[in-house]
mmCIF file of C-alpha atoms in Angstrom:
data_model
loop_
_atom_site.group_PDB
_atom_site.id
_atom_site.type_symbol
_atom_site.label_atom_id
_atom_site.label_comp_id
_atom_site.label_asym_id
_atom_site.label_seq_id
_atom_site.Cartn_x
_atom_site.Cartn_y
_atom_site.Cartn_z
ATOM 1 C CA UNK H 306 23.643 55.715 -33.174
ATOM 2 C CA UNK H 307 26.432 55.389 -30.627
ATOM 3 C CA UNK H 308 25.210 58.539 -28.934
ATOM 4 C CA UNK H 309 21.694 57.078 -28.712
ATOM 5 C CA UNK H 310 23.042 53.967 -27.023
ATOM 6 C CA UNK H 311 25.172 56.065 -24.688
ATOM 7 C CA UNK H 312 22.192 58.296 -23.938
ATOM 8 C CA UNK H 313 19.943 55.289 -23.287
ATOM 9 C CA UNK H 314 22.593 53.738 -21.041
ATOM 10 C CA UNK H 315 22.960 56.977 -19.125
ATOM 11 C CA UNK H 316 19.178 57.261 -18.589
ATOM 12 C CA UNK H 317 18.962 53.590 -17.609
ATOM 13 C CA UNK H 318 21.688 54.145 -15.030
ATOM 14 C CA UNK H 319 19.862 57.167 -13.661
ATOM 15 C CA UNK H 320 16.427 55.490 -13.393
ATOM 16 C CA UNK H 321 17.408 51.900 -12.615
ATOM 17 C CA UNK H 322 17.168 51.256 -8.879
ATOM 18 C CA UNK H 323 20.177 49.818 -7.121
ATOM 19 C CA UNK H 324 20.056 46.486 -5.350
ATOM 20 C CA UNK H 325 19.918 48.359 -2.003
ATOM 21 C CA UNK H 326 16.969 50.448 -3.170
ATOM 22 C CA UNK H 327 15.121 47.341 -4.363
ATOM 23 C CA UNK H 328 15.859 45.542 -1.078
ATOM 24 C CA UNK H 329 14.589 48.527 0.939
ATOM 25 C CA UNK H 330 11.381 48.605 -1.119
ATOM 26 C CA UNK H 331 10.845 44.873 -0.582
ATOM 27 C CA UNK H 332 11.417 45.180 3.160
ATOM 28 C CA UNK H 333 9.071 48.182 3.370
ATOM 29 C CA UNK H 334 6.373 46.331 1.401
ATOM 30 C CA UNK H 335 6.718 43.242 3.605
ATOM 31 C CA UNK H 336 6.386 45.421 6.721
ATOM 32 C CA UNK H 337 3.285 47.092 5.255
ATOM 33 C CA UNK H 338 1.726 43.702 4.460
ATOM 34 C CA UNK H 339 2.535 42.384 7.961
ATOM 35 C CA UNK H 340 0.862 45.450 9.444
ATOM 36 C CA UNK H 341 -2.258 44.840 7.334
ATOM 37 C CA UNK H 342 -2.296 41.149 8.310
ATOM 38 C CA UNK H 343 -1.831 41.979 11.992
ATOM 39 C CA UNK H 344 -4.652 44.530 11.890
ATOM 40 C CA UNK H 345 -6.952 42.019 10.173
ATOM 41 C CA UNK H 346 -6.000 39.344 12.714
ATOM 42 C CA UNK H 347 -6.805 41.547 15.723
ATOM 43 C CA UNK H 348 -10.018 42.850 14.170
ATOM 44 C CA UNK H 349 -11.122 39.225 13.687
ATOM 45 C CA UNK H 350 -9.989 38.299 17.186
ATOM 46 C CA UNK H 351 -11.903 41.219 18.726
ATOM 47 C CA UNK H 352 -15.051 40.402 16.761
ATOM 48 C CA UNK H 353 -14.917 36.711 17.666
ATOM 49 C CA UNK H 354 -14.191 37.412 21.322
ATOM 50 C CA UNK H 355 -17.023 39.927 21.630
ATOM 51 C CA UNK H 356 -19.443 37.553 19.885
ATOM 52 C CA UNK H 357 -18.466 34.696 22.216
ATOM 53 C CA UNK H 358 -18.860 36.844 25.342
ATOM 54 C CA UNK H 359 -22.301 37.991 24.183
ATOM 55 C CA UNK H 360 -23.255 34.392 23.385
ATOM 56 C CA UNK H 361 -22.212 33.264 26.867
ATOM 57 C CA UNK H 362 -24.238 36.096 28.419
ATOM 58 C CA UNK H 363 -27.306 35.322 26.280
ATOM 59 C CA UNK H 364 -27.008 31.636 27.238
ATOM 60 C CA UNK H 365 -27.003 32.745 30.897
ATOM 61 C CA UNK H 366 -23.795 30.894 31.706
ATOM 62 C CA UNK H 367 -23.215 30.753 35.416
ATOM 63 C CA UNK H 368 -20.438 33.070 36.528
ATOM 64 C CA UNK H 369 -20.417 35.081 33.300
ATOM 65 C CA UNK H 370 -20.977 38.580 34.681
ATOM 66 C CA UNK H 371 -17.894 40.626 33.604
ATOM 67 C CA UNK H 372 -18.288 43.189 36.408
ATOM 68 C CA UNK H 373 -17.934 41.571 39.819
ATOM 69 C CA UNK H 374 -16.514 42.466 43.176
ATOM 70 C CA UNK H 375 -15.571 39.584 45.478
ATOM 71 C CA UNK H 376 -17.145 37.222 42.936
ATOM 72 C CA UNK H 377 -20.524 38.953 43.233
ATOM 73 C CA UNK H 378 -22.151 40.970 40.425
ATOM 74 C CA UNK H 379 -21.853 44.708 41.027
ATOM 75 C CA UNK H 380 -25.200 45.470 39.406
ATOM 76 C CA UNK H 381 -27.698 42.897 40.619
ATOM 77 C CA UNK H 382 -30.504 44.687 38.766
ATOM 78 C CA UNK H 383 -28.786 44.074 35.397
ATOM 79 C CA UNK H 384 -29.398 40.660 33.887
ATOM 80 C CA UNK H 385 -26.863 38.948 31.645
ATOM 81 C CA UNK H 386 -29.091 39.920 28.708
ATOM 82 C CA UNK H 387 -28.958 43.561 29.849
ATOM 83 C CA UNK H 388 -25.159 43.397 29.954
ATOM 84 C CA UNK H 389 -25.077 41.835 26.465
ATOM 85 C CA UNK H 390 -27.332 44.644 25.207
ATOM 86 C CA UNK H 391 -25.042 47.277 26.748
ATOM 87 C CA UNK H 392 -22.022 45.702 25.033
ATOM 88 C CA UNK H 393 -23.823 45.614 21.692
ATOM 89 C CA UNK H 394 -24.863 49.269 22.074
ATOM 90 C CA UNK H 395 -21.264 50.244 22.839
ATOM 91 C CA UNK H 396 -22.045 51.444 26.373
ATOM 92 C CA UNK H 397 -19.785 48.793 27.910
ATOM 93 C CA UNK H 398 -16.267 48.065 26.644
ATOM 94 C CA UNK H 399 -14.620 44.659 27.031
ATOM 95 C CA UNK H 400 -11.045 44.297 28.240
ATOM 96 C CA UNK H 401 -9.031 41.086 28.144
ATOM 97 C CA UNK H 402 -6.660 40.857 31.114
ATOM 98 C CA UNK H 403 -4.051 38.323 30.067
ATOM 99 C CA UNK H 404 -2.185 38.155 33.382
ATOM 100 C CA UNK H 405 -5.287 36.881 35.230
ATOM 101 C CA UNK H 406 -6.914 35.281 32.170
ATOM 102 C CA UNK H 407 -10.164 37.188 32.478
ATOM 103 C CA UNK H 408 -12.404 39.423 30.454
ATOM 104 C CA UNK H 409 -14.014 42.353 32.226
ATOM 105 C CA UNK H 410 -16.321 45.133 31.128
ATOM 106 C CA UNK H 411 -16.068 48.812 31.896
ATOM 107 C CA UNK H 412 -18.383 51.724 31.243
ATOM 108 C CA UNK H 413 -17.367 53.740 28.191
ATOM 109 C CA UNK H 414 -18.844 56.883 29.771
ATOM 110 C CA UNK H 415 -17.505 57.286 33.307
ATOM 111 C CA UNK H 416 -19.904 60.156 33.995
ATOM 112 C CA UNK H 417 -22.990 57.936 33.939
ATOM 113 C CA UNK H 418 -24.559 57.177 37.351
ATOM 114 C CA UNK H 419 -23.683 53.465 37.216
ATOM 115 C CA UNK H 420 -20.001 54.355 36.871
ATOM 116 C CA UNK H 421 -20.177 56.326 40.129
ATOM 117 C CA UNK H 422 -21.277 53.318 42.190
ATOM 118 C CA UNK H 423 -18.653 52.775 44.940
ATOM 119 C CA UNK H 424 -18.550 49.029 44.181
ATOM 120 C CA UNK H 425 -17.851 49.766 40.517
ATOM 121 C CA UNK H 426 -15.144 52.267 41.448
ATOM 122 C CA UNK H 427 -13.453 49.607 43.602
ATOM 123 C CA UNK H 428 -13.803 47.053 40.776
ATOM 124 C CA UNK H 429 -12.345 49.596 38.336
ATOM 125 C CA UNK H 430 -9.410 50.300 40.640
ATOM 126 C CA UNK H 431 -8.655 46.576 40.872
ATOM 127 C CA UNK H 432 -8.832 45.771 37.180
ATOM 128 C CA UNK H 433 -6.809 48.872 36.296
ATOM 129 C CA UNK H 434 -4.123 47.623 38.687
ATOM 130 C CA UNK H 435 -4.243 44.289 36.821
ATOM 131 C CA UNK H 436 -3.870 46.215 33.560
ATOM 132 C CA UNK H 437 -0.735 47.929 34.877
ATOM 133 C CA UNK H 438 0.773 44.633 36.053
ATOM 134 C CA UNK H 439 0.301 42.651 32.872
ATOM 135 C CA UNK H 440 -0.758 42.547 29.278
ATOM 136 C CA UNK H 441 -4.268 43.526 28.322
ATOM 137 C CA UNK H 442 -6.279 44.243 25.222
ATOM 138 C CA UNK H 443 -9.196 46.617 24.848
ATOM 139 C CA UNK H 444 -11.600 44.706 22.635
ATOM 140 C CA UNK H 445 -13.009 46.943 19.935
#
């Protein structure tokens, strides 16, 4: 009987985690949960932001164009509804520029003819400079 108790104690010592091991597991689990929460937060933020931008475009809010040069729309032939459609189709990507508190749109496919327009290229150069100077988020 004594050997059974000694054997059980030995196995318990081998398989019982130490306080450090338990603490490391707790910290790792908390980090994993924070990562999941952060991902869910940003997915919700992106979805809400995109929905609001599309709503503003569909409501034809003045000044809501997303692609402008010197405060003038780059593509005068595209209506706000057209731009909303392009966002919904995934042909335009939204970018939040935190340093200038603006949301802009860029073509996902830079080989398309619209992306070769010299006014768009200048616009792209400017907002990419803003991206380098401050925080930004590509809205997915």
